[in-house]
Amino acid sequence: MKDKLIIFDTTLRDGEQSPGASMTRDEKVRIAKTLELMRVDVIEAGFPIASPGDFESVRAVAQSVKDSTVCGLARTSDEDIDRAAEALKPANSSRIHTFIATSPIHMERKLRMQPEQVLEQAIHAVKRARQYTDNVEFSPEDAGRSEIDFLCRIIEAVIDAGASTINIPDTVGYNVPEQFGNTITQLIERVPNADKAVFSVHCHNDLGLAVANSLAAVMAGARQVECTINGLGERAGNASLEEIVMAVRTRQDIFPCDTNLDTTQIMNNSRLVSNITGFPVQPNKAVVGANAFAHESGIHQDGVIKSRETYEIMRAEDVGWQTNRLVMGKHSGRNAFKTRLKELGHEFENDEDLNESFRRFKDLADKKHEIFDEDLQSLVSDGLLEAENERFKFVSMKVGLETGMTPEAQVNLTVEGKEKSGNAQGDGPVDAIFKAIESVVDSGCKVQLYSVNAITDGTDALGEVTVRVSKDGRIVNGMGADTDIITASAKAYINAINRVSSPIQRAHPQV
Ligand code: KIV
Ligand code: ZN
């Protein structure tokens, strides 16, 4: 029997710390349900003290997820821990994750605390969390740059205080695999009560080593990995869940453990997270990139046709690439539509919701011959975005485009229910559209990124547009999808403006 490798997903917490990736409560619940469907063991749903919105999101995830453990992050203060416990109350199975920095630089310059004070605080926090649950995780933040002797002392003390998971974060992505693996070996050997806890790792990707470091730690005895879908996360991101899980699954000849994940759900999760956050997946990304299983060179194609194993080490269908090519079309009924979305992790709240989405599906089916899972996911996300767009709503648009002429656009939108229209010229049709919208809303936003992604093959594919805007130091992503990419651009821009004009005051756990 192999050991179990616990998969702790932090897309909804660390992933959300990426600039522009903030998610609404309903979006978090949708992602959590798909993670549960994939059989992720622990879902870190957020940082409840950060804001009322974060608290509500953790609570909503705790209410809807039944099979995975739901975790909330807390610093070591009583307020943080009490708030996390309160948010997690509805969960079937919950965990409080408390942390404090242990590296000399963080203790001296950030916390302005002596190591002894940090030690006391950590013990106090774990004991307080234990009053609410016996599932408590402790992280010595910036462990990757902490002194090993101090790490051993604090870990021994928090295990004695009741922590059952010890997570070793490489907070700034400074470590390299051999060294990080050695740290885990030493901790497990030197901490006298190490056998009373599961050792976990949480690696950031600043040097592109998050997955390699996590796997080195697994070889050294770590039995939980913290990771995110598509590697989303603070700065260069976290270790990517799909890469960790598939590395361990594919190399069962060398790993002494395996996960319990249903890997055929990986693509579904990857698309959903990309869809919701507006962070596209690069085509050459391992496992989930569009080219991950595409063979361009003649030699490779020939080899794969003769025997797949010549150039492929994993089967595309094992990560969900082909199993979900079920095509729907104009004649598909409401029931098939509902069933497929349920399989993709989306449940409609009521009949009205279902009917509205089904109407959108029929509109799309009129324009597009075959409809794939990607289209269904995008359609539902777009519907949710529209439902949330309280202040500004897209109605219609007209674009004049002729070679040699300056493009002109007219956009009709509603502002708090009242129809308004704006006209503008621009350097291209998208520029003209954005300027026409600005002539009505006057948001003062700066566009930081504009990207278009065709989500299926063919010229009739749905175009998914991401627009990242900033205003007063706040960065948000807006998304829009349509078979016409200019319409998708208008929707994405309006979505971004809606999001940026409802600023959320949120505390950052590490500041
Ligand atoms: O990177 C980090 O140190 C964290 C901790 C809160 C675990 O995210
Ligand atoms: Zn982190």
Short mmCIF file of C-alpha atoms in Angstrom, two decimals, residues 254-446:
data_model
loop_
_atom_site.label_atom_id
_atom_site.label_comp_id
_atom_site.label_asym_id
_atom_site.label_seq_id
_atom_site.Cartn_x
_atom_site.Cartn_y
_atom_site.Cartn_z
CA ILE A 254 9.52 6.37 -8.26
CA PHE A 255 7.02 8.14 -6.01
CA PRO A 256 6.19 6.34 -2.76
CA CYS A 257 2.69 7.86 -2.66
CA ASP A 258 -0.29 8.78 -4.83
CA THR A 259 -3.24 11.15 -4.71
CA ASN A 260 -6.92 10.31 -4.63
CA LEU A 261 -7.74 12.73 -7.43
CA ASP A 262 -10.03 12.08 -10.37
CA THR A 263 -7.58 13.46 -12.92
CA THR A 264 -10.17 13.45 -15.72
CA GLN A 265 -11.57 16.58 -14.04
CA ILE A 266 -8.32 18.53 -14.46
CA MET A 267 -9.23 20.25 -17.74
CA ASN A 268 -12.65 21.16 -16.45
CA ASN A 269 -11.10 22.84 -13.39
CA SER A 270 -8.40 24.53 -15.43
CA ARG A 271 -10.88 26.07 -17.87
CA LEU A 272 -13.23 27.19 -15.15
CA VAL A 273 -10.49 28.96 -13.18
CA SER A 274 -9.14 30.61 -16.32
CA ASN A 275 -12.64 31.63 -17.30
CA ILE A 276 -13.51 33.12 -13.95
CA THR A 277 -10.23 34.89 -13.22
CA GLY A 278 -9.46 35.96 -16.79
CA PHE A 279 -5.96 34.49 -16.57
CA PRO A 280 -5.49 32.62 -19.87
CA VAL A 281 -3.49 29.39 -19.88
CA GLN A 282 -0.35 29.63 -22.02
CA PRO A 283 -0.51 27.19 -24.97
CA ASN A 284 2.70 25.39 -23.99
CA LYS A 285 1.73 24.98 -20.32
CA ALA A 286 2.29 21.41 -19.12
CA VAL A 287 -0.83 19.21 -18.89
CA VAL A 288 -3.48 21.87 -19.55
CA GLY A 289 -1.99 24.06 -22.31
CA ALA A 290 -3.63 23.82 -25.75
CA ASN A 291 -0.42 22.31 -27.17
CA ALA A 292 0.25 19.89 -24.32
CA PHE A 293 -0.85 16.95 -26.45
CA ALA A 294 -0.53 18.47 -29.94
CA HIS A 295 2.16 17.07 -32.21
CA GLU A 296 3.32 19.41 -34.94
CA SER A 297 6.46 17.74 -36.26
CA GLY A 298 6.01 15.03 -38.88
CA ILE A 299 8.31 12.63 -37.04
CA HIS A 300 6.34 13.01 -33.83
CA GLN A 301 3.00 12.65 -35.59
CA ASP A 302 4.18 9.54 -37.35
CA GLY A 303 5.48 8.08 -34.09
CA VAL A 304 2.27 8.82 -32.19
CA ILE A 305 0.14 7.25 -34.91
CA LYS A 306 2.26 4.06 -34.80
CA SER A 307 2.40 3.92 -31.04
CA ARG A 308 1.20 6.67 -28.73
CA GLU A 309 3.88 5.99 -26.11
CA THR A 310 6.67 7.01 -28.51
CA TYR A 311 6.12 10.67 -27.70
CA GLU A 312 3.35 10.82 -25.09
CA ILE A 313 3.90 9.98 -21.45
CA MET A 314 0.32 10.66 -20.38
CA ARG A 315 -3.01 10.08 -22.08
CA ALA A 316 -4.87 13.24 -22.99
CA GLU A 317 -8.14 11.63 -21.89
CA ASP A 318 -6.70 10.93 -18.42
CA VAL A 319 -6.59 14.65 -17.74
CA GLY A 320 -9.97 15.29 -19.35
CA TRP A 321 -8.96 16.46 -22.80
CA GLN A 322 -11.04 14.12 -24.87
CA THR A 323 -13.67 12.73 -22.60
CA ASN A 324 -15.43 16.06 -22.63
CA ARG A 325 -15.61 16.53 -26.40
CA LEU A 326 -19.30 15.74 -26.18
CA VAL A 327 -20.87 17.95 -28.78
CA MET A 328 -24.17 19.66 -28.26
CA GLY A 329 -26.07 21.60 -30.86
CA LYS A 330 -29.25 23.31 -31.89
CA HIS A 331 -31.38 20.25 -31.26
CA SER A 332 -30.08 19.41 -27.80
CA GLY A 333 -32.75 19.68 -25.15
CA ARG A 334 -32.89 21.44 -21.81
CA ASN A 335 -32.32 18.19 -19.95
CA ALA A 336 -29.12 17.32 -21.83
CA PHE A 337 -27.92 20.89 -21.27
CA LYS A 338 -28.63 20.74 -17.54
CA THR A 339 -27.10 17.27 -17.17
CA ARG A 340 -23.87 18.18 -18.93
CA LEU A 341 -23.44 21.32 -16.85
CA LYS A 342 -24.06 19.31 -13.70
CA GLU A 343 -21.29 16.92 -14.79
CA LEU A 344 -19.08 19.98 -15.23
CA GLY A 345 -19.83 21.01 -11.65
CA HIS A 346 -22.43 23.69 -12.30
CA GLU A 347 -25.88 23.47 -10.75
CA PHE A 348 -28.62 25.97 -11.48
CA GLU A 349 -30.11 27.71 -8.48
CA ASN A 350 -33.66 27.62 -9.83
CA ASP A 351 -35.71 27.04 -13.02
CA GLU A 352 -35.53 30.69 -13.97
CA ASP A 353 -31.75 30.50 -13.94
CA LEU A 354 -31.79 27.34 -16.02
CA ASN A 355 -34.25 28.80 -18.53
CA GLU A 356 -32.19 31.96 -18.98
CA SER A 357 -28.99 29.97 -19.56
CA PHE A 358 -30.79 27.59 -21.90
CA ARG A 359 -32.04 30.58 -23.90
CA ARG A 360 -28.45 31.81 -24.21
CA PHE A 361 -27.39 28.31 -25.25
CA LYS A 362 -30.02 28.28 -28.04
CA ASP A 363 -28.85 31.72 -29.24
CA LEU A 364 -25.31 30.43 -29.35
CA ALA A 365 -26.35 27.23 -31.12
CA ASP A 366 -27.93 29.36 -33.85
CA LYS A 367 -24.58 31.04 -34.49
CA LYS A 368 -22.27 28.12 -33.84
CA HIS A 369 -22.64 24.67 -35.26
CA GLU A 370 -21.17 22.50 -32.53
CA ILE A 371 -21.04 23.42 -28.89
CA PHE A 372 -18.33 22.01 -26.64
CA ASP A 373 -17.83 21.94 -22.88
CA GLU A 374 -15.63 25.03 -23.11
CA ASP A 375 -18.53 26.91 -24.72
CA LEU A 376 -20.96 25.77 -22.04
CA GLN A 377 -18.62 26.87 -19.26
CA SER A 378 -18.01 30.20 -20.87
CA LEU A 379 -21.71 30.71 -21.46
CA VAL A 380 -22.57 30.12 -17.83
CA SER A 381 -19.70 32.35 -16.60
CA ASP A 382 -20.75 35.11 -18.95
CA GLY A 383 -24.33 34.81 -17.68
CA LEU A 384 -23.12 35.12 -14.09
CA LEU A 385 -21.01 38.14 -15.00
CA GLU A 386 -24.01 39.84 -16.55
CA ALA A 387 -26.13 39.07 -13.54
CA GLU A 388 -23.53 40.74 -11.34
CA ASN A 389 -23.12 43.78 -13.54
CA GLU A 390 -25.37 45.97 -11.51
CA ARG A 391 -24.34 49.44 -12.52
CA PHE A 392 -23.50 49.23 -16.22
CA LYS A 393 -25.03 46.72 -18.62
CA PHE A 394 -24.20 46.12 -22.25
CA VAL A 395 -27.20 46.44 -24.60
CA SER A 396 -25.96 46.65 -28.21
CA MET A 397 -23.33 48.22 -30.43
CA LYS A 398 -22.52 49.25 -33.97
CA VAL A 399 -19.05 49.50 -35.46
CA GLY A 400 -18.13 51.18 -38.76
CA LEU A 401 -15.01 49.70 -40.28
CA GLU A 402 -13.58 50.37 -43.71
CA THR A 403 -10.03 50.11 -45.05
CA GLY A 404 -8.40 53.55 -44.98
CA MET A 405 -11.07 55.06 -42.69
CA THR A 406 -10.92 55.69 -38.94
CA PRO A 407 -13.10 53.10 -37.17
CA GLU A 408 -16.20 54.46 -35.46
CA ALA A 409 -18.30 52.87 -32.76
CA GLN A 410 -21.63 53.42 -31.12
CA VAL A 411 -22.39 51.60 -27.89
CA ASN A 412 -25.72 51.38 -26.11
CA LEU A 413 -25.64 50.46 -22.44
CA THR A 414 -27.74 50.94 -19.35
CA VAL A 415 -26.45 52.90 -16.38
CA GLU A 416 -28.43 51.93 -13.28
CA GLY A 417 -31.26 50.83 -15.54
CA LYS A 418 -31.34 53.93 -17.79
CA GLU A 419 -30.38 53.46 -21.42
CA LYS A 420 -27.55 55.66 -22.68
CA SER A 421 -25.45 55.67 -25.79
CA GLY A 422 -21.94 56.83 -26.65
CA ASN A 423 -20.02 57.39 -29.90
CA ALA A 424 -16.31 57.55 -30.55
CA GLN A 425 -13.58 57.03 -33.10
CA GLY A 426 -10.49 55.00 -32.31
CA ASP A 427 -7.25 53.53 -33.59
CA GLY A 428 -9.01 50.25 -34.21
CA PRO A 429 -12.52 48.88 -33.60
CA VAL A 430 -11.72 47.81 -30.03
CA ASP A 431 -10.20 51.19 -29.20
CA ALA A 432 -13.27 52.90 -30.67
CA ILE A 433 -15.59 50.68 -28.58
CA PHE A 434 -13.69 51.35 -25.34
CA LYS A 435 -13.70 55.09 -26.03
CA ALA A 436 -17.43 55.03 -26.81
CA ILE A 437 -18.07 53.26 -23.48
CA GLU A 438 -15.84 55.76 -21.66
CA SER A 439 -17.79 58.65 -23.19
CA VAL A 440 -20.75 57.37 -21.16
CA VAL A 441 -19.21 55.99 -17.98
CA ASP A 442 -16.16 58.25 -17.53
CA SER A 443 -14.52 55.63 -15.28
CA GLY A 444 -10.96 56.98 -15.37
CA CYS A 445 -9.62 53.41 -15.64
CA LYS A 446 -6.35 52.59 -17.38
#
